[in-house]
């Protein structure tokens, strides 16, 4: 997930530089981040590979509740130099699903690959997806995104994976048609989307998710995120997917030519001592039950047979 760094921005504005030099996905890529941003080198970082065979079933997490997501609202999209970010207005909240309280939506943005074989930040049993969208929410009681980025569990981010489909995703047509207007990196260039419900940008009935504690996936990598990664995917055509790769990055090479934004995903980070939970029976949970039942059956059988 991506957040602007108000402190760094303030500092750099003061000394008259652009944030462009700070970090990116090319020359100042993820392997360099920890040199500048200590937190990026800590032990509870995101994204991760979610090894489904090693997740812990927690039925009590239940379903997540989304409130206000169905109301059409005004939205703007911008190129912040690292991704296309949609800023929201209105009141959209998530709650339940194991969250301690209500979290309010601030923005959503995308991570994609240079081709359709990669692009997602999270992996599910080592599978990568062509794109991942992050819906960034902050703890409502803390009042703002800025107040929440340094608090434990201050943010709750929902991650959804994209999968390639034959036909265009009509729900994404308006957003994708606006990408041409934000081709260049310019955070002041806010392009309005047609008023729409946030439901249009997520799978129709997202239910099954993984939960773990992690970080922002971009500097300053704050370890304050309650992650929810859903298994239901969003469909997108190859042509629609390719349009994201036309955006230009804030990062430029030695010849001062800006790069295209592509492969703007951080590689997966070590899980270390963390546990990934699921609110649904994964195949591993099912397999474990089958093993138990098979065990019980053979015990019964052998008991019967021995008599
Ligand atoms: C969660 O949502 C699914 C799908 O809508 C539904 O089948 C299930 O009953 C819900 N579970 C609870 C505990 O509400
Ligand atoms: C779009 O939504 C905003 C509220 O988010 C509202 O003020 C505005 O009137 C709406 N515009 C249209 C054209 O419906
Ligand atoms: C950035 O976008 C704003 C708003 O559209 C525009 O006024 C400004 O000229 C743009 N800046 C550059 C450097 O293109
Ligand atoms: C499985 O999860 C445990 C923590 O719950 C972790 O220590 C272990 O390394 C994980 N194994 C794999 C293969 O991911």
mmCIF file of C-alpha atoms and ligand atoms in Angstrom:
data_model
loop_
_atom_site.group_PDB
_atom_site.id
_atom_site.type_symbol
_atom_site.label_atom_id
_atom_site.label_comp_id
_atom_site.label_asym_id
_atom_site.label_seq_id
_atom_site.Cartn_x
_atom_site.Cartn_y
_atom_site.Cartn_z
ATOM 1 C CA UNK A 1 0.000 0.000 0.000
ATOM 2 C CA UNK A 2 1.015 3.526 -0.670
ATOM 3 C CA UNK A 3 0.863 6.647 1.503
ATOM 4 C CA UNK A 4 2.393 10.051 0.923
ATOM 5 C CA UNK A 5 5.013 10.949 3.485
ATOM 6 C CA UNK A 6 3.946 14.218 4.974
ATOM 7 C CA UNK A 7 7.099 14.622 7.033
ATOM 8 C CA UNK A 8 9.439 13.806 4.160
ATOM 9 C CA UNK A 9 7.358 15.941 1.865
ATOM 10 C CA UNK A 10 7.615 18.858 4.256
ATOM 11 C CA UNK A 11 11.369 18.449 4.518
ATOM 12 C CA UNK A 12 11.876 18.101 0.789
ATOM 13 C CA UNK A 13 9.577 20.980 0.006
ATOM 14 C CA UNK A 14 11.662 23.008 2.403
ATOM 15 C CA UNK A 15 14.947 22.142 0.706
ATOM 16 C CA UNK A 16 13.316 22.447 -2.714
ATOM 17 C CA UNK A 17 13.646 18.867 -3.937
ATOM 18 C CA UNK A 18 11.019 16.558 -5.291
ATOM 19 C CA UNK A 19 10.027 13.392 -3.439
ATOM 20 C CA UNK A 20 10.888 11.597 -6.692
ATOM 21 C CA UNK A 21 14.473 10.979 -5.617
ATOM 22 C CA UNK A 22 13.480 9.217 -2.416
ATOM 23 C CA UNK A 23 12.238 5.802 -3.404
ATOM 24 C CA UNK A 24 10.681 3.940 -6.269
ATOM 25 C CA UNK A 25 10.766 0.632 -8.096
ATOM 26 C CA UNK A 26 13.716 1.198 -10.457
ATOM 27 C CA UNK A 27 17.107 2.625 -9.356
ATOM 28 C CA UNK A 28 15.744 3.407 -5.868
ATOM 29 C CA UNK A 29 13.897 0.084 -5.728
ATOM 30 C CA UNK A 30 12.714 -2.053 -2.796
ATOM 31 C CA UNK A 31 16.153 -3.581 -2.104
ATOM 32 C CA UNK A 32 17.434 -0.073 -1.270
ATOM 33 C CA UNK A 33 14.524 1.126 0.876
ATOM 34 C CA UNK A 34 15.873 -0.081 4.237
ATOM 35 C CA UNK A 35 19.063 1.975 3.716
ATOM 36 C CA UNK A 36 16.999 5.156 3.903
ATOM 37 C CA UNK A 37 13.956 3.992 5.873
ATOM 38 C CA UNK A 38 14.951 1.863 8.877
ATOM 39 C CA UNK A 39 11.446 0.507 9.440
ATOM 40 C CA UNK A 40 11.531 -1.209 6.030
ATOM 41 C CA UNK A 41 14.141 -3.556 7.518
ATOM 42 C CA UNK A 42 12.050 -4.696 10.503
ATOM 43 C CA UNK A 43 10.489 -8.128 11.044
ATOM 44 C CA UNK A 44 6.744 -7.677 10.414
ATOM 45 C CA UNK A 45 6.801 -6.332 6.880
ATOM 46 C CA UNK A 46 4.364 -6.614 3.970
ATOM 47 C CA UNK A 47 3.584 -8.002 1.509
ATOM 48 C CA UNK A 48 3.973 -11.718 2.227
ATOM 49 C CA UNK A 49 3.383 -14.978 0.467
ATOM 50 C CA UNK A 50 0.273 -16.452 2.095
ATOM 51 C CA UNK A 51 0.986 -20.170 2.270
ATOM 52 C CA UNK A 52 -2.596 -21.466 2.447
ATOM 53 C CA UNK A 53 -1.427 -24.844 3.783
ATOM 54 C CA UNK A 54 0.006 -22.986 6.757
ATOM 55 C CA UNK A 55 -2.809 -20.618 7.675
ATOM 56 C CA UNK A 56 -4.706 -20.898 10.894
ATOM 57 C CA UNK A 57 -8.488 -21.218 10.689
ATOM 58 C CA UNK A 58 -10.267 -18.670 12.878
ATOM 59 C CA UNK A 59 -13.996 -19.004 12.203
ATOM 60 C CA UNK A 60 -14.701 -16.370 14.885
ATOM 61 C CA UNK A 61 -13.330 -13.674 12.527
ATOM 62 C CA UNK A 62 -16.660 -13.944 10.722
ATOM 63 C CA UNK A 63 -17.589 -11.745 7.765
ATOM 64 C CA UNK A 64 -16.481 -8.201 7.211
ATOM 65 C CA UNK A 65 -19.140 -5.497 7.064
ATOM 66 C CA UNK A 66 -18.819 -2.705 4.503
ATOM 67 C CA UNK A 67 -20.928 0.371 5.107
ATOM 68 C CA UNK A 68 -21.484 3.184 2.602
ATOM 69 C CA UNK A 69 -19.702 1.277 -0.125
ATOM 70 C CA UNK A 70 -22.984 0.976 -2.045
ATOM 71 C CA UNK A 71 -23.732 4.733 -2.199
ATOM 72 C CA UNK A 72 -22.573 6.492 -5.407
ATOM 73 C CA UNK A 73 -19.998 9.157 -4.492
ATOM 74 C CA UNK A 74 -17.657 11.645 -6.132
ATOM 75 C CA UNK A 75 -14.138 10.265 -6.651
ATOM 76 C CA UNK A 76 -10.936 11.695 -8.123
ATOM 77 C CA UNK A 77 -7.944 9.863 -9.527
ATOM 78 C CA UNK A 78 -4.334 11.063 -9.613
ATOM 79 C CA UNK A 79 -0.840 9.900 -10.561
ATOM 80 C CA UNK A 80 1.244 10.201 -7.379
ATOM 81 C CA UNK A 81 4.414 9.060 -9.113
ATOM 82 C CA UNK A 82 4.191 5.475 -7.865
ATOM 83 C CA UNK A 83 0.639 4.450 -8.695
ATOM 84 C CA UNK A 84 -2.827 5.596 -9.727
ATOM 85 C CA UNK A 85 -4.618 6.615 -6.547
ATOM 86 C CA UNK A 86 -8.333 7.238 -6.131
ATOM 87 C CA UNK A 87 -9.255 9.611 -3.324
ATOM 88 C CA UNK A 88 -12.727 9.139 -1.912
ATOM 89 C CA UNK A 89 -15.320 11.464 -0.507
ATOM 90 C CA UNK A 90 -18.264 10.478 1.618
ATOM 91 C CA UNK A 91 -18.423 7.939 4.378
ATOM 92 C CA UNK A 92 -17.329 4.409 3.686
ATOM 93 C CA UNK A 93 -16.461 2.166 6.600
ATOM 94 C CA UNK A 94 -15.446 -1.384 7.333
ATOM 95 C CA UNK A 95 -16.104 -3.177 10.607
ATOM 96 C CA UNK A 96 -16.471 -6.682 12.089
ATOM 97 C CA UNK A 97 -14.377 -9.399 10.405
ATOM 98 C CA UNK A 98 -12.193 -9.448 13.527
ATOM 99 C CA UNK A 99 -11.538 -5.682 13.459
ATOM 100 C CA UNK A 100 -11.536 -4.066 16.902
ATOM 101 C CA UNK A 101 -13.615 -1.102 15.707
ATOM 102 C CA UNK A 102 -14.806 0.817 12.654
ATOM 103 C CA UNK A 103 -12.215 1.935 10.077
ATOM 104 C CA UNK A 104 -12.873 4.703 7.514
ATOM 105 C CA UNK A 105 -11.853 4.524 3.859
ATOM 106 C CA UNK A 106 -9.333 7.173 2.729
ATOM 107 C CA UNK A 107 -8.171 6.039 -0.715
ATOM 108 C CA UNK A 108 -7.484 3.081 -2.941
ATOM 109 C CA UNK A 109 -4.616 2.428 -5.351
ATOM 110 C CA UNK A 110 -3.078 -0.273 -7.517
ATOM 111 C CA UNK A 111 0.091 -2.351 -7.866
ATOM 112 C CA UNK A 112 0.774 -3.973 -11.255
ATOM 113 C CA UNK A 113 3.386 -5.789 -13.313
ATOM 114 C CA UNK A 114 5.207 -5.160 -16.573
ATOM 115 C CA UNK A 115 3.285 -8.155 -17.917
ATOM 116 C CA UNK A 116 0.317 -10.249 -16.801
ATOM 117 C CA UNK A 117 2.411 -12.904 -15.051
ATOM 118 C CA UNK A 118 3.178 -10.634 -12.080
ATOM 119 C CA UNK A 119 2.092 -7.428 -10.390
ATOM 120 C CA UNK A 120 0.373 -8.343 -7.144
ATOM 121 C CA UNK A 121 2.145 -7.594 -3.880
ATOM 122 C CA UNK A 122 0.715 -10.507 -1.919
ATOM 123 C CA UNK A 123 1.037 -14.014 -3.252
ATOM 124 C CA UNK A 124 -1.307 -16.855 -2.419
ATOM 125 C CA UNK A 125 0.601 -20.145 -2.184
ATOM 126 C CA UNK A 126 3.295 -18.505 -4.323
ATOM 127 C CA UNK A 127 0.800 -17.559 -7.045
ATOM 128 C CA UNK A 128 1.143 -14.006 -8.362
ATOM 129 C CA UNK A 129 -1.640 -11.993 -9.994
ATOM 130 C CA UNK A 130 -1.407 -9.244 -12.672
ATOM 131 C CA UNK A 131 -2.612 -6.532 -10.286
ATOM 132 C CA UNK A 132 -3.676 -5.930 -6.684
ATOM 133 C CA UNK A 133 -5.814 -3.071 -5.372
ATOM 134 C CA UNK A 134 -5.496 -1.765 -1.811
ATOM 135 C CA UNK A 135 -8.362 -0.062 -0.015
ATOM 136 C CA UNK A 136 -6.724 1.972 2.760
ATOM 137 C CA UNK A 137 -8.779 2.620 5.898
ATOM 138 C CA UNK A 138 -7.786 4.327 9.135
ATOM 139 C CA UNK A 139 -9.129 3.800 12.638
ATOM 140 C CA UNK A 140 -12.177 6.051 12.784
ATOM 141 C CA UNK A 141 -11.630 6.986 16.440
ATOM 142 C CA UNK A 142 -8.198 8.398 15.564
ATOM 143 C CA UNK A 143 -9.838 10.905 13.209
ATOM 144 C CA UNK A 144 -7.432 10.928 10.263
ATOM 145 C CA UNK A 145 -4.948 8.956 8.201
ATOM 146 C CA UNK A 146 -2.121 11.099 9.565
ATOM 147 C CA UNK A 147 -3.067 10.323 13.163
ATOM 148 C CA UNK A 148 -3.237 6.608 12.411
ATOM 149 C CA UNK A 149 0.042 5.872 10.584
ATOM 150 C CA UNK A 150 2.071 5.627 13.765
ATOM 151 C CA UNK A 151 -0.467 3.736 15.894
ATOM 152 C CA UNK A 152 -0.512 -0.031 16.310
ATOM 153 C CA UNK A 153 -3.405 -1.370 14.175
ATOM 154 C CA UNK A 154 -3.988 2.226 13.056
ATOM 155 C CA UNK A 155 -4.731 1.133 9.482
ATOM 156 C CA UNK A 156 -6.851 -1.631 7.995
ATOM 157 C CA UNK A 157 -6.123 -2.369 4.353
ATOM 158 C CA UNK A 158 -8.184 -4.640 2.113
ATOM 159 C CA UNK A 159 -6.303 -6.323 -0.729
ATOM 160 C CA UNK A 160 -8.029 -7.768 -3.788
ATOM 161 C CA UNK A 161 -6.340 -9.646 -6.627
ATOM 162 C CA UNK A 162 -7.105 -9.225 -10.330
ATOM 163 C CA UNK A 163 -7.408 -12.040 -12.848
ATOM 164 C CA UNK A 164 -7.416 -11.758 -16.630
ATOM 165 C CA UNK A 165 -10.778 -12.246 -18.336
ATOM 166 C CA UNK A 166 -11.728 -12.381 -22.025
ATOM 167 C CA UNK A 167 -14.035 -9.378 -21.850
ATOM 168 C CA UNK A 168 -13.568 -5.913 -20.386
ATOM 169 C CA UNK A 169 -14.758 -5.261 -16.852
ATOM 170 C CA UNK A 170 -17.444 -2.617 -17.447
ATOM 171 C CA UNK A 171 -17.251 -1.475 -13.805
ATOM 172 C CA UNK A 172 -13.661 -0.383 -14.417
ATOM 173 C CA UNK A 173 -14.244 1.237 -17.835
ATOM 174 C CA UNK A 174 -14.650 4.791 -16.506
ATOM 175 C CA UNK A 175 -11.596 4.624 -14.223
ATOM 176 C CA UNK A 176 -9.426 3.146 -16.976
ATOM 177 C CA UNK A 177 -10.618 5.737 -19.504
ATOM 178 C CA UNK A 178 -9.377 8.458 -17.096
ATOM 179 C CA UNK A 179 -5.832 7.037 -16.925
ATOM 180 C CA UNK A 180 -4.893 8.926 -20.104
ATOM 181 C CA UNK A 181 -5.587 12.179 -18.250
ATOM 182 C CA UNK A 182 -3.164 11.266 -15.435
ATOM 183 C CA UNK A 183 -0.369 9.848 -17.575
ATOM 184 C CA UNK A 184 2.193 12.249 -16.108
ATOM 185 C CA UNK A 185 3.238 12.337 -12.463
ATOM 186 C CA UNK A 186 1.409 15.345 -11.020
ATOM 187 C CA UNK A 187 -0.254 15.064 -7.633
ATOM 188 C CA UNK A 188 -2.171 18.326 -8.243
ATOM 189 C CA UNK A 189 -3.866 16.893 -11.294
ATOM 190 C CA UNK A 190 -7.015 15.384 -9.771
ATOM 191 C CA UNK A 191 -9.247 13.927 -12.465
ATOM 192 C CA UNK A 192 -12.880 13.325 -11.485
ATOM 193 C CA UNK A 193 -14.391 9.899 -12.060
ATOM 194 C CA UNK A 194 -18.075 9.562 -12.820
ATOM 195 C CA UNK A 195 -19.911 9.282 -9.484
ATOM 196 C CA UNK A 196 -20.056 5.639 -8.609
ATOM 197 C CA UNK A 197 -20.498 3.166 -5.777
ATOM 198 C CA UNK A 198 -17.283 1.690 -4.364
ATOM 199 C CA UNK A 199 -18.897 -1.730 -4.813
ATOM 200 C CA UNK A 200 -18.082 -1.417 -8.512
ATOM 201 C CA UNK A 201 -14.373 -1.732 -7.745
ATOM 202 C CA UNK A 202 -14.481 -4.869 -5.621
ATOM 203 C CA UNK A 203 -15.705 -8.435 -6.203
ATOM 204 C CA UNK A 204 -19.493 -8.778 -5.904
ATOM 205 C CA UNK A 205 -19.617 -10.606 -2.585
ATOM 206 C CA UNK A 206 -16.182 -10.672 -0.961
ATOM 207 C CA UNK A 207 -16.332 -13.215 1.869
ATOM 208 C CA UNK A 208 -13.240 -15.371 2.296
ATOM 209 C CA UNK A 209 -10.135 -13.654 3.568
ATOM 210 C CA UNK A 210 -6.719 -14.042 5.139
ATOM 211 C CA UNK A 211 -5.714 -11.866 8.081
ATOM 212 C CA UNK A 212 -2.288 -10.947 9.398
ATOM 213 C CA UNK A 213 -0.388 -8.031 10.977
ATOM 214 C CA UNK A 214 1.977 -6.209 8.684
ATOM 215 C CA UNK A 215 3.165 -2.928 7.276
ATOM 216 C CA UNK A 216 2.754 -0.349 4.563
ATOM 217 C CA UNK A 217 4.306 -1.885 1.439
ATOM 218 C CA UNK A 218 5.963 1.409 0.539
ATOM 219 C CA UNK A 219 8.330 3.593 2.573
ATOM 220 C CA UNK A 220 8.164 4.410 5.390
ATOM 221 C CA UNK A 221 6.933 0.793 5.828
ATOM 222 C CA UNK A 222 5.182 1.505 9.169
ATOM 223 C CA UNK A 223 4.166 -1.716 10.926
ATOM 224 C CA UNK A 224 0.644 -0.536 11.708
ATOM 225 C CA UNK A 225 -1.531 -2.435 9.238
ATOM 226 C CA UNK A 226 -4.242 -4.998 9.926
ATOM 227 C CA UNK A 227 -4.156 -6.794 6.568
ATOM 228 C CA UNK A 228 -7.185 -8.454 4.991
ATOM 229 C CA UNK A 229 -6.471 -10.255 1.720
ATOM 230 C CA UNK A 230 -9.567 -11.627 0.009
ATOM 231 C CA UNK A 231 -9.616 -14.734 -2.166
ATOM 232 C CA UNK A 232 -12.408 -13.478 -4.474
ATOM 233 C CA UNK A 233 -10.829 -11.778 -7.476
ATOM 234 C CA UNK A 234 -11.674 -8.860 -9.771
ATOM 235 C CA UNK A 235 -11.741 -9.582 -13.491
ATOM 236 C CA UNK A 236 -9.958 -7.388 -16.023
ATOM 237 C CA UNK A 237 -9.120 -7.782 -19.730
ATOM 238 C CA UNK A 238 -5.569 -7.762 -21.103
ATOM 239 C CA UNK A 239 -6.285 -4.475 -22.894
ATOM 240 C CA UNK A 240 -7.562 -2.825 -19.723
ATOM 241 C CA UNK A 241 -4.569 -4.154 -17.809
ATOM 242 C CA UNK A 242 -2.148 -2.727 -20.386
ATOM 243 C CA UNK A 243 -3.575 0.781 -19.926
ATOM 244 C CA UNK A 244 -2.183 0.972 -16.380
ATOM 245 C CA UNK A 245 1.337 0.498 -17.813
ATOM 246 C CA UNK A 246 1.048 3.745 -19.830
ATOM 247 C CA UNK A 247 1.365 5.842 -16.641
ATOM 248 C CA UNK A 248 4.673 7.621 -16.076
ATOM 249 C CA UNK A 249 6.649 7.352 -12.842
ATOM 250 C CA UNK A 250 8.142 10.127 -10.713
ATOM 251 C CA UNK A 251 11.403 8.198 -10.983
ATOM 252 C CA UNK A 252 13.731 8.914 -13.868
ATOM 253 C CA UNK A 253 16.962 7.460 -15.173
ATOM 254 C CA UNK A 254 20.353 9.165 -15.572
ATOM 255 C CA UNK A 255 19.211 10.701 -18.875
ATOM 256 C CA UNK A 256 16.339 12.430 -17.026
ATOM 257 C CA UNK A 257 13.778 10.314 -18.881
ATOM 258 C CA UNK A 258 10.965 9.187 -16.629
ATOM 259 C CA UNK A 259 10.214 5.481 -16.381
ATOM 260 C CA UNK A 260 6.805 4.005 -16.991
ATOM 261 C CA UNK A 261 5.114 2.832 -13.784
ATOM 262 C CA UNK A 262 5.424 -0.928 -13.933
ATOM 263 C CA UNK A 263 6.338 -3.645 -11.468
ATOM 264 C CA UNK A 264 5.348 -1.211 -8.722
ATOM 265 C CA UNK A 265 5.077 -4.063 -6.259
ATOM 266 C CA UNK A 266 7.362 -4.855 -3.353
ATOM 267 C CA UNK A 267 8.718 -8.426 -3.271
ATOM 268 C CA UNK A 268 7.283 -10.669 -0.566
ATOM 269 C CA UNK A 269 8.850 -10.299 2.874
ATOM 270 C CA UNK A 270 9.642 -12.999 5.460
ATOM 271 C CA UNK A 271 6.707 -14.048 7.653
ATOM 272 C CA UNK A 272 9.033 -14.458 10.646
ATOM 273 C CA UNK A 273 7.067 -15.279 13.796
ATOM 274 C CA UNK A 274 3.682 -14.107 12.492
ATOM 275 C CA UNK A 275 0.619 -16.254 11.923
ATOM 276 C CA UNK A 276 -1.770 -15.827 8.993
ATOM 277 C CA UNK A 277 -5.396 -16.527 9.894
ATOM 278 C CA UNK A 278 -8.297 -17.354 7.591
ATOM 279 C CA UNK A 279 -12.016 -16.875 8.216
ATOM 280 C CA UNK A 280 -12.860 -19.903 6.039
ATOM 281 C CA UNK A 281 -11.870 -23.528 5.608
ATOM 282 C CA UNK A 282 -8.870 -23.541 3.277
ATOM 283 C CA UNK A 283 -8.027 -26.778 1.493
ATOM 284 C CA UNK A 284 -5.504 -27.386 4.270
ATOM 285 C CA UNK A 285 -8.242 -27.198 6.916
ATOM 286 C CA UNK A 286 -10.337 -29.547 4.786
ATOM 287 C CA UNK A 287 -7.366 -31.856 4.281
ATOM 288 C CA UNK A 288 -6.727 -31.873 8.027
ATOM 289 C CA UNK A 289 -10.333 -32.850 8.676
ATOM 290 C CA UNK A 290 -10.219 -35.585 6.066
ATOM 291 C CA UNK A 291 -7.072 -36.907 7.735
ATOM 292 C CA UNK A 292 -8.829 -36.915 11.113
ATOM 293 C CA UNK A 293 -11.938 -38.605 9.685
ATOM 294 C CA UNK A 294 -9.850 -41.149 7.803
ATOM 295 C CA UNK A 295 -7.977 -41.817 11.027
ATOM 296 C CA UNK A 296 -11.206 -42.240 12.990
ATOM 297 C CA UNK A 297 -12.689 -44.446 10.241
ATOM 298 C CA UNK A 298 -9.688 -46.735 10.131
ATOM 299 C CA UNK A 299 -9.723 -46.915 13.918
ATOM 300 C CA UNK A 300 -13.415 -47.919 13.847
ATOM 301 C CA UNK A 301 -12.745 -50.360 11.011
ATOM 302 C CA UNK A 302 -9.808 -51.956 12.761
ATOM 303 C CA UNK A 303 -11.857 -52.159 15.991
ATOM 304 C CA UNK A 304 -14.710 -53.859 14.084
ATOM 305 C CA UNK A 305 -12.332 -56.146 12.205
ATOM 306 C CA UNK A 306 -10.475 -57.192 15.344
ATOM 307 C CA UNK A 307 -13.738 -58.421 16.861
HETATM 308 C C1 LIG B 1 -20.814 -14.840 5.602
HETATM 309 O O1 LIG B 1 -21.131 -14.557 4.268
HETATM 310 C C2 LIG B 1 -21.419 -15.707 3.503
HETATM 311 C C3 LIG B 1 -21.599 -15.296 2.057
HETATM 312 O O2 LIG B 1 -22.433 -14.195 1.951
HETATM 313 C C4 LIG B 1 -22.637 -16.411 4.080
HETATM 314 O O3 LIG B 1 -22.888 -17.594 3.353
HETATM 315 C C5 LIG B 1 -22.371 -16.761 5.533
HETATM 316 O O4 LIG B 1 -23.541 -17.290 6.111
HETATM 317 C C6 LIG B 1 -21.949 -15.534 6.315
HETATM 318 N N1 LIG B 1 -21.542 -15.932 7.658
HETATM 319 C C7 LIG B 1 -21.972 -15.317 8.739
HETATM 320 C C8 LIG B 1 -21.433 -15.822 10.039
HETATM 321 O O5 LIG B 1 -22.761 -14.368 8.705
HETATM 322 C C1 LIG B 2 -21.704 13.264 -7.117
HETATM 323 O O1 LIG B 2 -21.630 12.963 -5.744
HETATM 324 C C2 LIG B 2 -21.495 14.089 -4.912
HETATM 325 C C3 LIG B 2 -21.364 13.594 -3.492
HETATM 326 O O2 LIG B 2 -20.264 12.723 -3.377
HETATM 327 C C4 LIG B 2 -22.701 15.029 -5.087
HETATM 328 O O3 LIG B 2 -22.495 16.200 -4.322
HETATM 329 C C5 LIG B 2 -22.849 15.391 -6.551
HETATM 330 O O4 LIG B 2 -24.037 16.138 -6.727
HETATM 331 C C6 LIG B 2 -22.915 14.145 -7.409
HETATM 332 N N1 LIG B 2 -22.922 14.512 -8.823
HETATM 333 C C7 LIG B 2 -23.756 13.945 -9.693
HETATM 334 C C8 LIG B 2 -23.620 14.402 -11.106
HETATM 335 O O5 LIG B 2 -24.608 13.105 -9.364
HETATM 336 C C1 LIG B 3 -0.403 19.664 -12.683
HETATM 337 O O1 LIG B 3 -1.813 19.644 -12.739
HETATM 338 C C2 LIG B 3 -2.396 20.901 -12.445
HETATM 339 C C3 LIG B 3 -3.901 20.689 -12.347
HETATM 340 O O2 LIG B 3 -4.371 20.030 -13.489
HETATM 341 C C4 LIG B 3 -1.978 21.896 -13.525
HETATM 342 O O3 LIG B 3 -2.530 23.161 -13.247
HETATM 343 C C5 LIG B 3 -0.464 22.004 -13.557
HETATM 344 O O4 LIG B 3 -0.062 22.808 -14.634
HETATM 345 C C6 LIG B 3 0.154 20.617 -13.716
HETATM 346 N N1 LIG B 3 1.582 20.727 -13.560
HETATM 347 C C7 LIG B 3 2.424 20.241 -14.467
HETATM 348 C C8 LIG B 3 3.888 20.403 -14.161
HETATM 349 O O5 LIG B 3 2.048 19.707 -15.497
HETATM 350 C C1 LIG B 4 4.159 -21.718 9.060
HETATM 351 O O1 LIG B 4 3.748 -20.788 10.076
HETATM 352 C C2 LIG B 4 4.591 -20.724 11.208
HETATM 353 C C3 LIG B 4 4.019 -19.697 12.174
HETATM 354 O O2 LIG B 4 2.665 -19.907 12.396
HETATM 355 C C4 LIG B 4 5.995 -20.346 10.784
HETATM 356 O O3 LIG B 4 6.847 -20.383 11.886
HETATM 357 C C5 LIG B 4 6.499 -21.266 9.683
HETATM 358 O O4 LIG B 4 7.722 -20.805 9.198
HETATM 359 C C6 LIG B 4 5.527 -21.326 8.522
HETATM 360 N N1 LIG B 4 5.954 -22.286 7.517
HETATM 361 C C7 LIG B 4 5.913 -22.023 6.193
HETATM 362 C C8 LIG B 4 6.351 -23.127 5.293
HETATM 363 O O5 LIG B 4 5.515 -20.969 5.742
#
